[in-house]
């Protein structure tokens, strides 16, 4: 459902979870960029920011636009009050933010990731082995969800027994209780509580018996920095790593695959030169951003793009819209694996909160596509492929992606 008067749109799709809104949000973004690039959702304290330059400006001015939802007078996300694990680095501002972020970032530097590549390849290979003899597979369940889950569990030193709670907690597609039913909220809070309890037990264990996993590193850095073991703080940041690192990759890989399969010339180029894989993945993230937006809070009465924004308002920065801004990306809707300025995409955020897990996501995707394209010749959409999108207000991904490939090549 679309409203023709942008300045009076009480039913703006942005407040979905309407399935139609989530299915194709791009025409709305395009219209907002053209006609109301900074706009208030009537009747709410939410302001939408949709142009690339404005999104970048908001990210780069944390003194004006805070990441801490407590600065708003009207809570947007009541999970925060009920769930003690939720306020990790992603909700912190300077100067508290950087040391907390560094404590995690140092475990995922590109140099450290060289050590993890064999582990990631082993997981990818094992997943492909499960279906390589069948000639077809369903990518979401059989590949893109287990991959980041297995990688994260191995990095954090979790075992098979933890799979259920890690999966239940990290694969829930919501963002903000404002968007989902009471029942779904309760379920989410239940997962978060159970996960929070288990995570705390694991952290205490790592404090007492450090291992060679990154959770032990987070604990050690926290003790070094604060002079004691602040387990609630480490849990909050470790929770951000979990929640940020699994569902995003789980969505990004099928989206990139579908884009490739729908653009045979691009697929051919990548198959002919696997060195294009990293850039192909960045371009796929630009075209289909797994995280559509994140919120900030106006610290004081301010103005953006000529629109007055009051203190405490939510400022929703739309990565997915900035990524299709024609002022920055020529022919922005086209999927072009050789796009020169693809690095300007906003799908990993921008500024001080730039995704701390980006090097890991890039590693997982590179290894995944190297192996998928090498081992599954003739990869194509299965004839009965159903590629509906998840009905989430903030995450973009496919519910399933049925694929086929040539068997006789094996
Ligand atoms: C394709 C995959 C991914 C996408 C699209 C993505 C997207 C994002 C975005 C847009 C932000 C900025 C949030 C903001 O500014 O409010 C962010 C931050 C973050 N991401 Fe990712 N992410 C991905 C993978 C990962 C992975 C693999 C991890 C962990 C292993 C991770 C952990 C985090 C954390 C902890 C933050 C907060 C950083 C901070 O506040 O300084 N993400 N991510």
GROMACS .gro file of C-alpha atoms and ligand atoms in nm:
model
  453
    1UNK     CA    1   0.000   0.000   0.000
    2UNK     CA    2   0.144   0.338  -0.101
    3UNK     CA    3   0.042   0.685  -0.001
    4UNK     CA    4   0.072   0.960  -0.258
    5UNK     CA    5   0.123   1.244  -0.014
    6UNK     CA    6   0.459   1.190   0.149
    7UNK     CA    7   0.405   1.458   0.408
    8UNK     CA    8   0.089   1.296   0.535
    9UNK     CA    9   0.166   0.929   0.539
   10UNK     CA   10   0.048   0.783   0.866
   11UNK     CA   11   0.064   0.438   0.711
   12UNK     CA   12   0.413   0.473   0.575
   13UNK     CA   13   0.547   0.126   0.505
   14UNK     CA   14   0.850   0.200   0.718
   15UNK     CA   15   0.648   0.113   1.023
   16UNK     CA   16   0.589  -0.230   0.878
   17UNK     CA   17   0.623  -0.546   0.950
   18UNK     CA   18   0.386  -0.562   0.660
   19UNK     CA   19   0.502  -0.837   0.429
   20UNK     CA   20   0.443  -0.614   0.125
   21UNK     CA   21   0.670  -0.348   0.269
   22UNK     CA   22   0.950  -0.592   0.340
   23UNK     CA   23   0.913  -0.762   0.002
   24UNK     CA   24   1.026  -0.457  -0.192
   25UNK     CA   25   1.115  -0.144   0.004
   26UNK     CA   26   1.320   0.015  -0.277
   27UNK     CA   27   1.052   0.220  -0.457
   28UNK     CA   28   0.968   0.383  -0.125
   29UNK     CA   29   1.333   0.464  -0.058
   30UNK     CA   30   1.369   0.610  -0.407
   31UNK     CA   31   1.069   0.831  -0.354
   32UNK     CA   32   1.190   0.948  -0.015
   33UNK     CA   33   1.535   1.030  -0.153
   34UNK     CA   34   1.377   1.235  -0.432
   35UNK     CA   35   1.098   1.408  -0.242
   36UNK     CA   36   1.160   1.398   0.133
   37UNK     CA   37   1.515   1.280   0.206
   38UNK     CA   38   1.482   1.369   0.574
   39UNK     CA   39   1.127   1.321   0.691
   40UNK     CA   40   0.926   1.260   1.004
   41UNK     CA   41   0.694   0.963   1.018
   42UNK     CA   42   0.378   1.150   1.120
   43UNK     CA   43   0.255   1.088   1.469
   44UNK     CA   44   0.588   0.939   1.580
   45UNK     CA   45   0.923   1.067   1.699
   46UNK     CA   46   1.099   0.891   1.410
   47UNK     CA   47   1.283   1.072   1.132
   48UNK     CA   48   1.396   0.884   0.824
   49UNK     CA   49   1.725   0.968   0.656
   50UNK     CA   50   1.762   0.819   0.309
   51UNK     CA   51   2.035   1.000   0.110
   52UNK     CA   52   2.392   0.869   0.115
   53UNK     CA   53   2.550   1.200   0.223
   54UNK     CA   54   2.300   1.255   0.505
   55UNK     CA   55   2.342   0.898   0.632
   56UNK     CA   56   2.718   0.944   0.638
   57UNK     CA   57   2.685   1.281   0.813
   58UNK     CA   58   2.471   1.133   1.091
   59UNK     CA   59   2.715   0.844   1.144
   60UNK     CA   60   3.013   1.074   1.159
   61UNK     CA   61   2.863   1.307   1.420
   62UNK     CA   62   2.801   1.100   1.733
   63UNK     CA   63   2.808   1.424   1.936
   64UNK     CA   64   2.480   1.516   1.759
   65UNK     CA   65   2.334   1.173   1.693
   66UNK     CA   66   2.385   0.924   1.973
   67UNK     CA   67   2.373   0.544   1.951
   68UNK     CA   68   2.237   0.518   2.305
   69UNK     CA   69   1.862   0.458   2.302
   70UNK     CA   70   1.840   0.568   2.665
   71UNK     CA   71   1.877   0.924   2.538
   72UNK     CA   72   1.530   0.908   2.395
   73UNK     CA   73   1.237   0.997   2.618
   74UNK     CA   74   1.013   0.745   2.444
   75UNK     CA   75   1.178   0.405   2.430
   76UNK     CA   76   1.180   0.259   2.083
   77UNK     CA   77   1.284  -0.082   2.196
   78UNK     CA   78   1.153  -0.208   2.525
   79UNK     CA   79   1.385  -0.512   2.509
   80UNK     CA   80   1.650  -0.286   2.652
   81UNK     CA   81   1.466  -0.252   2.979
   82UNK     CA   82   1.384  -0.618   3.011
   83UNK     CA   83   1.701  -0.768   2.876
   84UNK     CA   84   2.023  -0.688   3.058
   85UNK     CA   85   2.242  -0.825   2.779
   86UNK     CA   86   2.137  -0.578   2.516
   87UNK     CA   87   2.351  -0.265   2.569
   88UNK     CA   88   2.680  -0.353   2.421
   89UNK     CA   89   2.920  -0.149   2.213
   90UNK     CA   90   2.665  -0.082   1.940
   91UNK     CA   91   2.473   0.141   2.181
   92UNK     CA   92   2.774   0.326   2.323
   93UNK     CA   93   2.904   0.672   2.238
   94UNK     CA   94   3.254   0.821   2.271
   95UNK     CA   95   3.460   0.800   2.485
   96UNK     CA   96   3.318   0.477   2.633
   97UNK     CA   97   3.269   0.315   2.295
   98UNK     CA   98   3.622   0.277   2.154
   99UNK     CA   99   3.792   0.072   2.427
  100UNK     CA  100   3.493  -0.160   2.447
  101UNK     CA  101   3.494  -0.202   2.067
  102UNK     CA  102   3.872  -0.255   2.057
  103UNK     CA  103   3.844  -0.538   2.307
  104UNK     CA  104   3.649  -0.731   2.042
  105UNK     CA  105   3.796  -0.585   1.724
  106UNK     CA  106   4.147  -0.704   1.808
  107UNK     CA  107   4.028  -1.065   1.784
  108UNK     CA  108   3.902  -1.013   1.429
  109UNK     CA  109   4.172  -0.814   1.253
  110UNK     CA  110   4.248  -0.920   0.894
  111UNK     CA  111   4.582  -1.057   1.021
  112UNK     CA  112   4.419  -1.271   1.288
  113UNK     CA  113   4.169  -1.392   1.032
  114UNK     CA  114   4.447  -1.554   0.829
  115UNK     CA  115   4.466  -1.807   1.114
  116UNK     CA  116   4.093  -1.876   1.088
  117UNK     CA  117   4.072  -1.930   0.713
  118UNK     CA  118   4.144  -2.308   0.726
  119UNK     CA  119   3.870  -2.349   0.989
  120UNK     CA  120   3.620  -2.154   0.777
  121UNK     CA  121   3.712  -2.359   0.468
  122UNK     CA  122   3.671  -2.683   0.660
  123UNK     CA  123   3.319  -2.578   0.768
  124UNK     CA  124   3.223  -2.468   0.415
  125UNK     CA  125   3.358  -2.792   0.266
  126UNK     CA  126   3.171  -3.002   0.519
  127UNK     CA  127   2.842  -2.823   0.448
  128UNK     CA  128   2.879  -2.868   0.071
  129UNK     CA  129   2.969  -3.237   0.120
  130UNK     CA  130   2.624  -3.291   0.271
  131UNK     CA  131   2.439  -3.206  -0.053
  132UNK     CA  132   2.695  -3.228  -0.334
  133UNK     CA  133   2.563  -3.568  -0.445
  134UNK     CA  134   2.200  -3.451  -0.466
  135UNK     CA  135   2.212  -3.204  -0.755
  136UNK     CA  136   2.010  -2.952  -0.557
  137UNK     CA  137   1.988  -2.789  -0.216
  138UNK     CA  138   1.805  -2.524  -0.021
  139UNK     CA  139   2.066  -2.262   0.051
  140UNK     CA  140   1.930  -2.091   0.362
  141UNK     CA  141   1.883  -2.399   0.582
  142UNK     CA  142   2.161  -2.611   0.436
  143UNK     CA  143   2.432  -2.354   0.392
  144UNK     CA  144   2.396  -1.988   0.478
  145UNK     CA  145   2.256  -2.025   0.832
  146UNK     CA  146   2.481  -2.308   0.951
  147UNK     CA  147   2.795  -2.142   0.810
  148UNK     CA  148   2.812  -1.831   1.033
  149UNK     CA  149   2.668  -2.028   1.325
  150UNK     CA  150   2.936  -2.294   1.303
  151UNK     CA  151   3.210  -2.036   1.254
  152UNK     CA  152   3.090  -1.827   1.548
  153UNK     CA  153   3.055  -2.131   1.773
  154UNK     CA  154   3.405  -2.246   1.690
  155UNK     CA  155   3.552  -1.899   1.746
  156UNK     CA  156   3.373  -1.861   2.079
  157UNK     CA  157   3.459  -2.213   2.189
  158UNK     CA  158   3.100  -2.343   2.205
  159UNK     CA  159   3.002  -2.704   2.151
  160UNK     CA  160   2.717  -2.886   1.976
  161UNK     CA  161   2.513  -2.868   2.296
  162UNK     CA  162   2.499  -2.491   2.259
  163UNK     CA  163   2.363  -2.501   1.904
  164UNK     CA  164   1.998  -2.475   2.001
  165UNK     CA  165   2.017  -2.160   2.210
  166UNK     CA  166   2.272  -1.995   1.985
  167UNK     CA  167   2.045  -2.056   1.684
  168UNK     CA  168   1.721  -1.954   1.854
  169UNK     CA  169   1.871  -1.634   1.978
  170UNK     CA  170   2.088  -1.521   1.692
  171UNK     CA  171   1.857  -1.601   1.402
  172UNK     CA  172   1.551  -1.409   1.514
  173UNK     CA  173   1.464  -1.153   1.249
  174UNK     CA  174   1.342  -0.856   1.443
  175UNK     CA  175   1.479  -0.521   1.522
  176UNK     CA  176   1.297  -0.329   1.787
  177UNK     CA  177   0.993  -0.428   1.984
  178UNK     CA  178   0.803  -0.137   1.827
  179UNK     CA  179   0.764  -0.356   1.519
  180UNK     CA  180   0.658  -0.693   1.649
  181UNK     CA  181   0.369  -0.850   1.836
  182UNK     CA  182   0.363  -0.888   2.215
  183UNK     CA  183   0.389  -1.263   2.170
  184UNK     CA  184   0.697  -1.238   1.948
  185UNK     CA  185   0.850  -0.994   2.196
  186UNK     CA  186   0.800  -1.236   2.482
  187UNK     CA  187   0.958  -1.514   2.278
  188UNK     CA  188   1.252  -1.293   2.191
  189UNK     CA  189   1.300  -1.187   2.550
  190UNK     CA  190   1.285  -1.552   2.656
  191UNK     CA  191   1.563  -1.645   2.411
  192UNK     CA  192   1.769  -1.346   2.516
  193UNK     CA  193   1.735  -1.432   2.885
  194UNK     CA  194   1.834  -1.794   2.833
  195UNK     CA  195   2.120  -1.696   2.605
  196UNK     CA  196   2.233  -1.427   2.849
  197UNK     CA  197   2.242  -1.679   3.134
  198UNK     CA  198   2.439  -1.934   2.932
  199UNK     CA  199   2.677  -1.671   2.803
  200UNK     CA  200   2.747  -1.555   3.157
  201UNK     CA  201   2.826  -1.911   3.266
  202UNK     CA  202   3.065  -1.946   2.973
  203UNK     CA  203   3.235  -1.616   3.054
  204UNK     CA  204   3.292  -1.712   3.416
  205UNK     CA  205   3.433  -2.041   3.292
  206UNK     CA  206   3.671  -1.857   3.052
  207UNK     CA  207   3.780  -1.626   3.335
  208UNK     CA  208   3.864  -1.923   3.554
  209UNK     CA  209   3.997  -2.149   3.276
  210UNK     CA  210   4.107  -1.938   2.979
  211UNK     CA  211   4.107  -2.120   2.645
  212UNK     CA  212   4.231  -2.030   2.299
  213UNK     CA  213   3.891  -1.895   2.187
  214UNK     CA  214   3.799  -1.530   2.134
  215UNK     CA  215   3.563  -1.523   2.433
  216UNK     CA  216   3.867  -1.585   2.654
  217UNK     CA  217   4.040  -1.296   2.477
  218UNK     CA  218   3.747  -1.063   2.542
  219UNK     CA  219   3.760  -1.155   2.912
  220UNK     CA  220   4.137  -1.104   2.936
  221UNK     CA  221   4.120  -0.762   2.767
  222UNK     CA  222   3.837  -0.655   2.995
  223UNK     CA  223   4.035  -0.752   3.306
  224UNK     CA  224   4.344  -0.575   3.171
  225UNK     CA  225   4.149  -0.258   3.098
  226UNK     CA  226   3.922  -0.231   3.401
  227UNK     CA  227   4.140  -0.401   3.662
  228UNK     CA  228   3.864  -0.648   3.742
  229UNK     CA  229   3.631  -0.884   3.556
  230UNK     CA  230   3.315  -0.696   3.458
  231UNK     CA  231   3.120  -0.991   3.329
  232UNK     CA  232   2.805  -0.793   3.250
  233UNK     CA  233   3.004  -0.561   3.027
  234UNK     CA  234   3.179  -0.844   2.843
  235UNK     CA  235   2.849  -1.025   2.804
  236UNK     CA  236   2.688  -0.718   2.647
  237UNK     CA  237   2.965  -0.688   2.387
  238UNK     CA  238   2.982  -1.061   2.320
  239UNK     CA  239   2.603  -1.051   2.267
  240UNK     CA  240   2.647  -0.781   2.003
  241UNK     CA  241   2.901  -1.001   1.828
  242UNK     CA  242   2.658  -1.292   1.822
  243UNK     CA  243   2.354  -1.099   1.720
  244UNK     CA  244   2.546  -0.898   1.462
  245UNK     CA  245   2.745  -1.178   1.311
  246UNK     CA  246   2.512  -1.463   1.235
  247UNK     CA  247   2.189  -1.342   1.082
  248UNK     CA  248   2.359  -1.083   0.863
  249UNK     CA  249   2.590  -1.335   0.698
  250UNK     CA  250   2.304  -1.587   0.677
  251UNK     CA  251   2.110  -1.334   0.468
  252UNK     CA  252   2.400  -1.189   0.270
  253UNK     CA  253   2.512  -1.512   0.104
  254UNK     CA  254   2.176  -1.615  -0.054
  255UNK     CA  255   2.114  -1.256  -0.164
  256UNK     CA  256   2.452  -1.243  -0.337
  257UNK     CA  257   2.387  -1.586  -0.491
  258UNK     CA  258   2.051  -1.481  -0.629
  259UNK     CA  259   2.195  -1.162  -0.774
  260UNK     CA  260   2.465  -1.365  -0.947
  261UNK     CA  261   2.222  -1.619  -1.086
  262UNK     CA  262   1.987  -1.352  -1.214
  263UNK     CA  263   2.276  -1.178  -1.390
  264UNK     CA  264   2.444  -1.450  -1.599
  265UNK     CA  265   2.706  -1.214  -1.745
  266UNK     CA  266   2.819  -1.124  -1.394
  267UNK     CA  267   2.823  -1.490  -1.289
  268UNK     CA  268   3.032  -1.574  -1.593
  269UNK     CA  269   3.280  -1.299  -1.509
  270UNK     CA  270   3.321  -1.423  -1.151
  271UNK     CA  271   3.350  -1.789  -1.258
  272UNK     CA  272   3.620  -1.689  -1.507
  273UNK     CA  273   3.813  -1.490  -1.246
  274UNK     CA  274   3.765  -1.588  -0.881
  275UNK     CA  275   3.967  -1.280  -0.780
  276UNK     CA  276   3.643  -1.089  -0.847
  277UNK     CA  277   3.464  -1.269  -0.560
  278UNK     CA  278   3.543  -1.012  -0.288
  279UNK     CA  279   3.424  -0.722  -0.501
  280UNK     CA  280   3.119  -0.918  -0.614
  281UNK     CA  281   3.026  -0.968  -0.247
  282UNK     CA  282   3.063  -0.596  -0.170
  283UNK     CA  283   2.846  -0.511  -0.470
  284UNK     CA  284   2.583  -0.762  -0.356
  285UNK     CA  285   2.585  -0.599  -0.011
  286UNK     CA  286   2.537  -0.262  -0.176
  287UNK     CA  287   2.240  -0.374  -0.384
  288UNK     CA  288   2.076  -0.581  -0.109
  289UNK     CA  289   2.185  -0.463   0.232
  290UNK     CA  290   2.115  -0.733   0.496
  291UNK     CA  291   2.076  -0.461   0.758
  292UNK     CA  292   1.841  -0.200   0.609
  293UNK     CA  293   1.879   0.069   0.874
  294UNK     CA  294   1.994   0.143   1.227
  295UNK     CA  295   1.871   0.410   1.466
  296UNK     CA  296   2.041   0.710   1.627
  297UNK     CA  297   1.900   0.955   1.883
  298UNK     CA  298   1.918   1.335   1.843
  299UNK     CA  299   2.125   1.461   2.138
  300UNK     CA  300   1.978   1.815   2.117
  301UNK     CA  301   1.735   2.005   1.897
  302UNK     CA  302   1.903   2.005   1.559
  303UNK     CA  303   1.844   2.035   1.186
  304UNK     CA  304   1.925   1.801   0.901
  305UNK     CA  305   1.851   1.862   0.534
  306UNK     CA  306   1.639   2.162   0.632
  307UNK     CA  307   1.420   1.955   0.865
  308UNK     CA  308   1.407   2.038   1.236
  309UNK     CA  309   1.468   1.735   1.455
  310UNK     CA  310   1.387   1.765   1.827
  311UNK     CA  311   1.609   1.636   2.108
  312UNK     CA  312   1.535   1.272   2.184
  313UNK     CA  313   1.395   1.190   1.839
  314UNK     CA  314   1.488   0.869   1.662
  315UNK     CA  315   1.688   0.925   1.347
  316UNK     CA  316   1.672   0.615   1.132
  317UNK     CA  317   1.965   0.593   0.894
  318UNK     CA  318   1.886   0.388   0.587
  319UNK     CA  319   2.200   0.212   0.468
  320UNK     CA  320   1.997   0.033   0.203
  321UNK     CA  321   1.870   0.360   0.059
  322UNK     CA  322   2.205   0.539   0.066
  323UNK     CA  323   2.345   0.242  -0.125
  324UNK     CA  324   2.113   0.316  -0.415
  325UNK     CA  325   2.163   0.692  -0.419
  326UNK     CA  326   2.231   0.789  -0.782
  327UNK     CA  327   2.433   1.088  -0.666
  328UNK     CA  328   2.700   0.845  -0.553
  329UNK     CA  329   2.639   0.525  -0.750
  330UNK     CA  330   2.582   0.550  -1.123
  331UNK     CA  331   2.308   0.318  -1.250
  332UNK     CA  332   2.257   0.231  -0.885
  333UNK     CA  333   2.007  -0.052  -0.925
  334UNK     CA  334   2.239  -0.247  -1.156
  335UNK     CA  335   2.447  -0.530  -1.012
  336UNK     CA  336   2.797  -0.474  -1.149
  337UNK     CA  337   3.076  -0.686  -1.002
  338UNK     CA  338   3.334  -0.446  -1.143
  339UNK     CA  339   3.181  -0.130  -0.997
  340UNK     CA  340   3.473   0.102  -0.924
  341UNK     CA  341   3.339   0.285  -0.619
  342UNK     CA  342   3.166  -0.008  -0.453
  343UNK     CA  343   3.373   0.052  -0.138
  344UNK     CA  344   3.150   0.351  -0.069
  345UNK     CA  345   2.856   0.127   0.016
  346UNK     CA  346   2.708   0.167   0.363
  347UNK     CA  347   2.606  -0.191   0.435
  348UNK     CA  348   2.868  -0.228   0.708
  349UNK     CA  349   2.776   0.114   0.846
  350UNK     CA  350   3.012   0.410   0.859
  351UNK     CA  351   3.210   0.606   1.116
  352UNK     CA  352   3.301   0.483   1.461
  353UNK     CA  353   3.047   0.198   1.465
  354UNK     CA  354   3.162   0.057   1.131
  355UNK     CA  355   3.099  -0.317   1.151
  356UNK     CA  356   3.362  -0.475   1.370
  357UNK     CA  357   3.290  -0.814   1.212
  358UNK     CA  358   3.331  -0.699   0.850
  359UNK     CA  359   3.665  -0.881   0.802
  360UNK     CA  360   3.506  -1.204   0.926
  361UNK     CA  361   3.195  -1.162   0.709
  362UNK     CA  362   3.420  -1.100   0.409
  363UNK     CA  363   3.628  -1.408   0.486
  364UNK     CA  364   3.321  -1.630   0.523
  365UNK     CA  365   3.172  -1.502   0.197
  366UNK     CA  366   3.495  -1.531   0.000
  367UNK     CA  367   3.557  -1.888   0.107
  368UNK     CA  368   3.189  -1.976   0.056
  369UNK     CA  369   3.180  -1.850  -0.304
  370UNK     CA  370   3.522  -1.993  -0.389
  371UNK     CA  371   3.400  -2.337  -0.289
  372UNK     CA  372   3.040  -2.311  -0.414
  373UNK     CA  373   3.140  -2.193  -0.761
  374UNK     CA  374   3.423  -2.446  -0.790
  375UNK     CA  375   3.226  -2.746  -0.667
  376UNK     CA  376   2.875  -2.683  -0.803
  377UNK     CA  377   2.908  -2.633  -1.181
  378UNK     CA  378   2.598  -2.506  -1.359
  379UNK     CA  379   2.464  -2.354  -1.037
  380UNK     CA  380   2.115  -2.216  -1.107
  381UNK     CA  381   1.783  -2.136  -0.947
  382UNK     CA  382   1.579  -2.455  -0.914
  383UNK     CA  383   1.266  -2.448  -1.130
  384UNK     CA  384   1.038  -2.444  -0.830
  385UNK     CA  385   1.249  -2.186  -0.647
  386UNK     CA  386   1.057  -1.981  -0.396
  387UNK     CA  387   1.251  -1.670  -0.311
  388UNK     CA  388   1.020  -1.472  -0.082
  389UNK     CA  389   1.186  -1.228   0.154
  390UNK     CA  390   1.182  -1.247   0.531
  391UNK     CA  391   0.909  -1.026   0.675
  392UNK     CA  392   1.139  -0.822   0.894
  393UNK     CA  393   1.140  -0.448   0.944
  394UNK     CA  394   1.515  -0.416   0.949
  395UNK     CA  395   1.679  -0.725   0.804
  396UNK     CA  396   1.666  -0.813   0.438
  397UNK     CA  397   1.704  -1.174   0.338
  398UNK     CA  398   1.539  -1.468   0.170
  399UNK     CA  399   1.323  -1.719   0.353
  400UNK     CA  400   1.461  -1.992   0.130
  401UNK     CA  401   1.656  -2.025  -0.193
  402UNK     CA  402   1.624  -2.350  -0.387
  403UNK     CA  403   1.919  -2.416  -0.613
  404UNK     CA  404   2.021  -2.685  -0.861
  405UNK     CA  405   2.355  -2.773  -1.019
  406UNK     CA  406   2.503  -3.022  -1.268
  407UNK     CA  407   2.569  -3.365  -1.127
  408UNK     CA  408   2.750  -3.520  -1.420
  409UNK     CA  409   3.052  -3.303  -1.357
  410UNK     CA  410   3.133  -3.516  -1.047
  411LIG     C1  411   2.741  -0.922   0.586
  411LIG     C2  412   2.746  -0.925   0.716
  411LIG     C3  413   2.729  -0.807   0.807
  411LIG     C4  414   2.660  -0.690   0.786
  411LIG     C5  415   2.581  -0.649   0.664
  411LIG     C6  416   2.676  -0.610   0.907
  411LIG     C7  417   2.625  -0.482   0.923
  411LIG     C8  418   2.657  -0.398   1.028
  411LIG     C9  419   2.620  -0.258   1.038
  411LIG    C10  420   2.535  -0.183   0.937
  411LIG    C11  421   2.673  -0.210   1.152
  411LIG    C12  422   2.664  -0.064   1.204
  411LIG    C13  423   2.556  -0.047   1.310
  411LIG    C14  424   2.539   0.097   1.352
  411LIG     O1  425   2.614   0.186   1.307
  411LIG     O2  426   2.448   0.124   1.432
  411LIG    C15  427   2.741  -0.318   1.218
  411LIG    C16  428   2.804  -0.310   1.340
  411LIG    C17  429   2.848  -0.422   1.409
  411LIG     N1  430   2.862  -0.550   1.360
  411LIG    FE1  431   2.817  -0.612   1.175
  411LIG     N2  432   2.751  -0.680   0.996
  411LIG    C18  433   2.786  -0.800   0.939
  411LIG    C19  434   2.865  -0.898   0.995
  411LIG    C20  435   2.910  -0.899   1.125
  411LIG    C21  436   2.985  -1.004   1.188
  411LIG    C22  437   3.034  -1.130   1.118
  411LIG    C23  438   3.002  -0.969   1.319
  411LIG    C24  439   3.071  -1.039   1.433
  411LIG    C25  440   3.144  -1.145   1.422
  411LIG    C26  441   2.941  -0.838   1.337
  411LIG    C27  442   2.938  -0.766   1.453
  411LIG    C28  443   2.906  -0.631   1.461
  411LIG    C29  444   2.924  -0.553   1.582
  411LIG    C30  445   2.971  -0.604   1.717
  411LIG    C31  446   2.887  -0.422   1.549
  411LIG    C32  447   2.890  -0.298   1.639
  411LIG    C33  448   3.022  -0.224   1.617
  411LIG    C34  449   3.032  -0.099   1.701
  411LIG     O3  450   2.934  -0.058   1.760
  411LIG     O4  451   3.143  -0.043   1.707
  411LIG     N3  452   2.885  -0.800   1.217
  411LIG     N4  453   2.732  -0.431   1.139
   0.00000   0.00000   0.00000
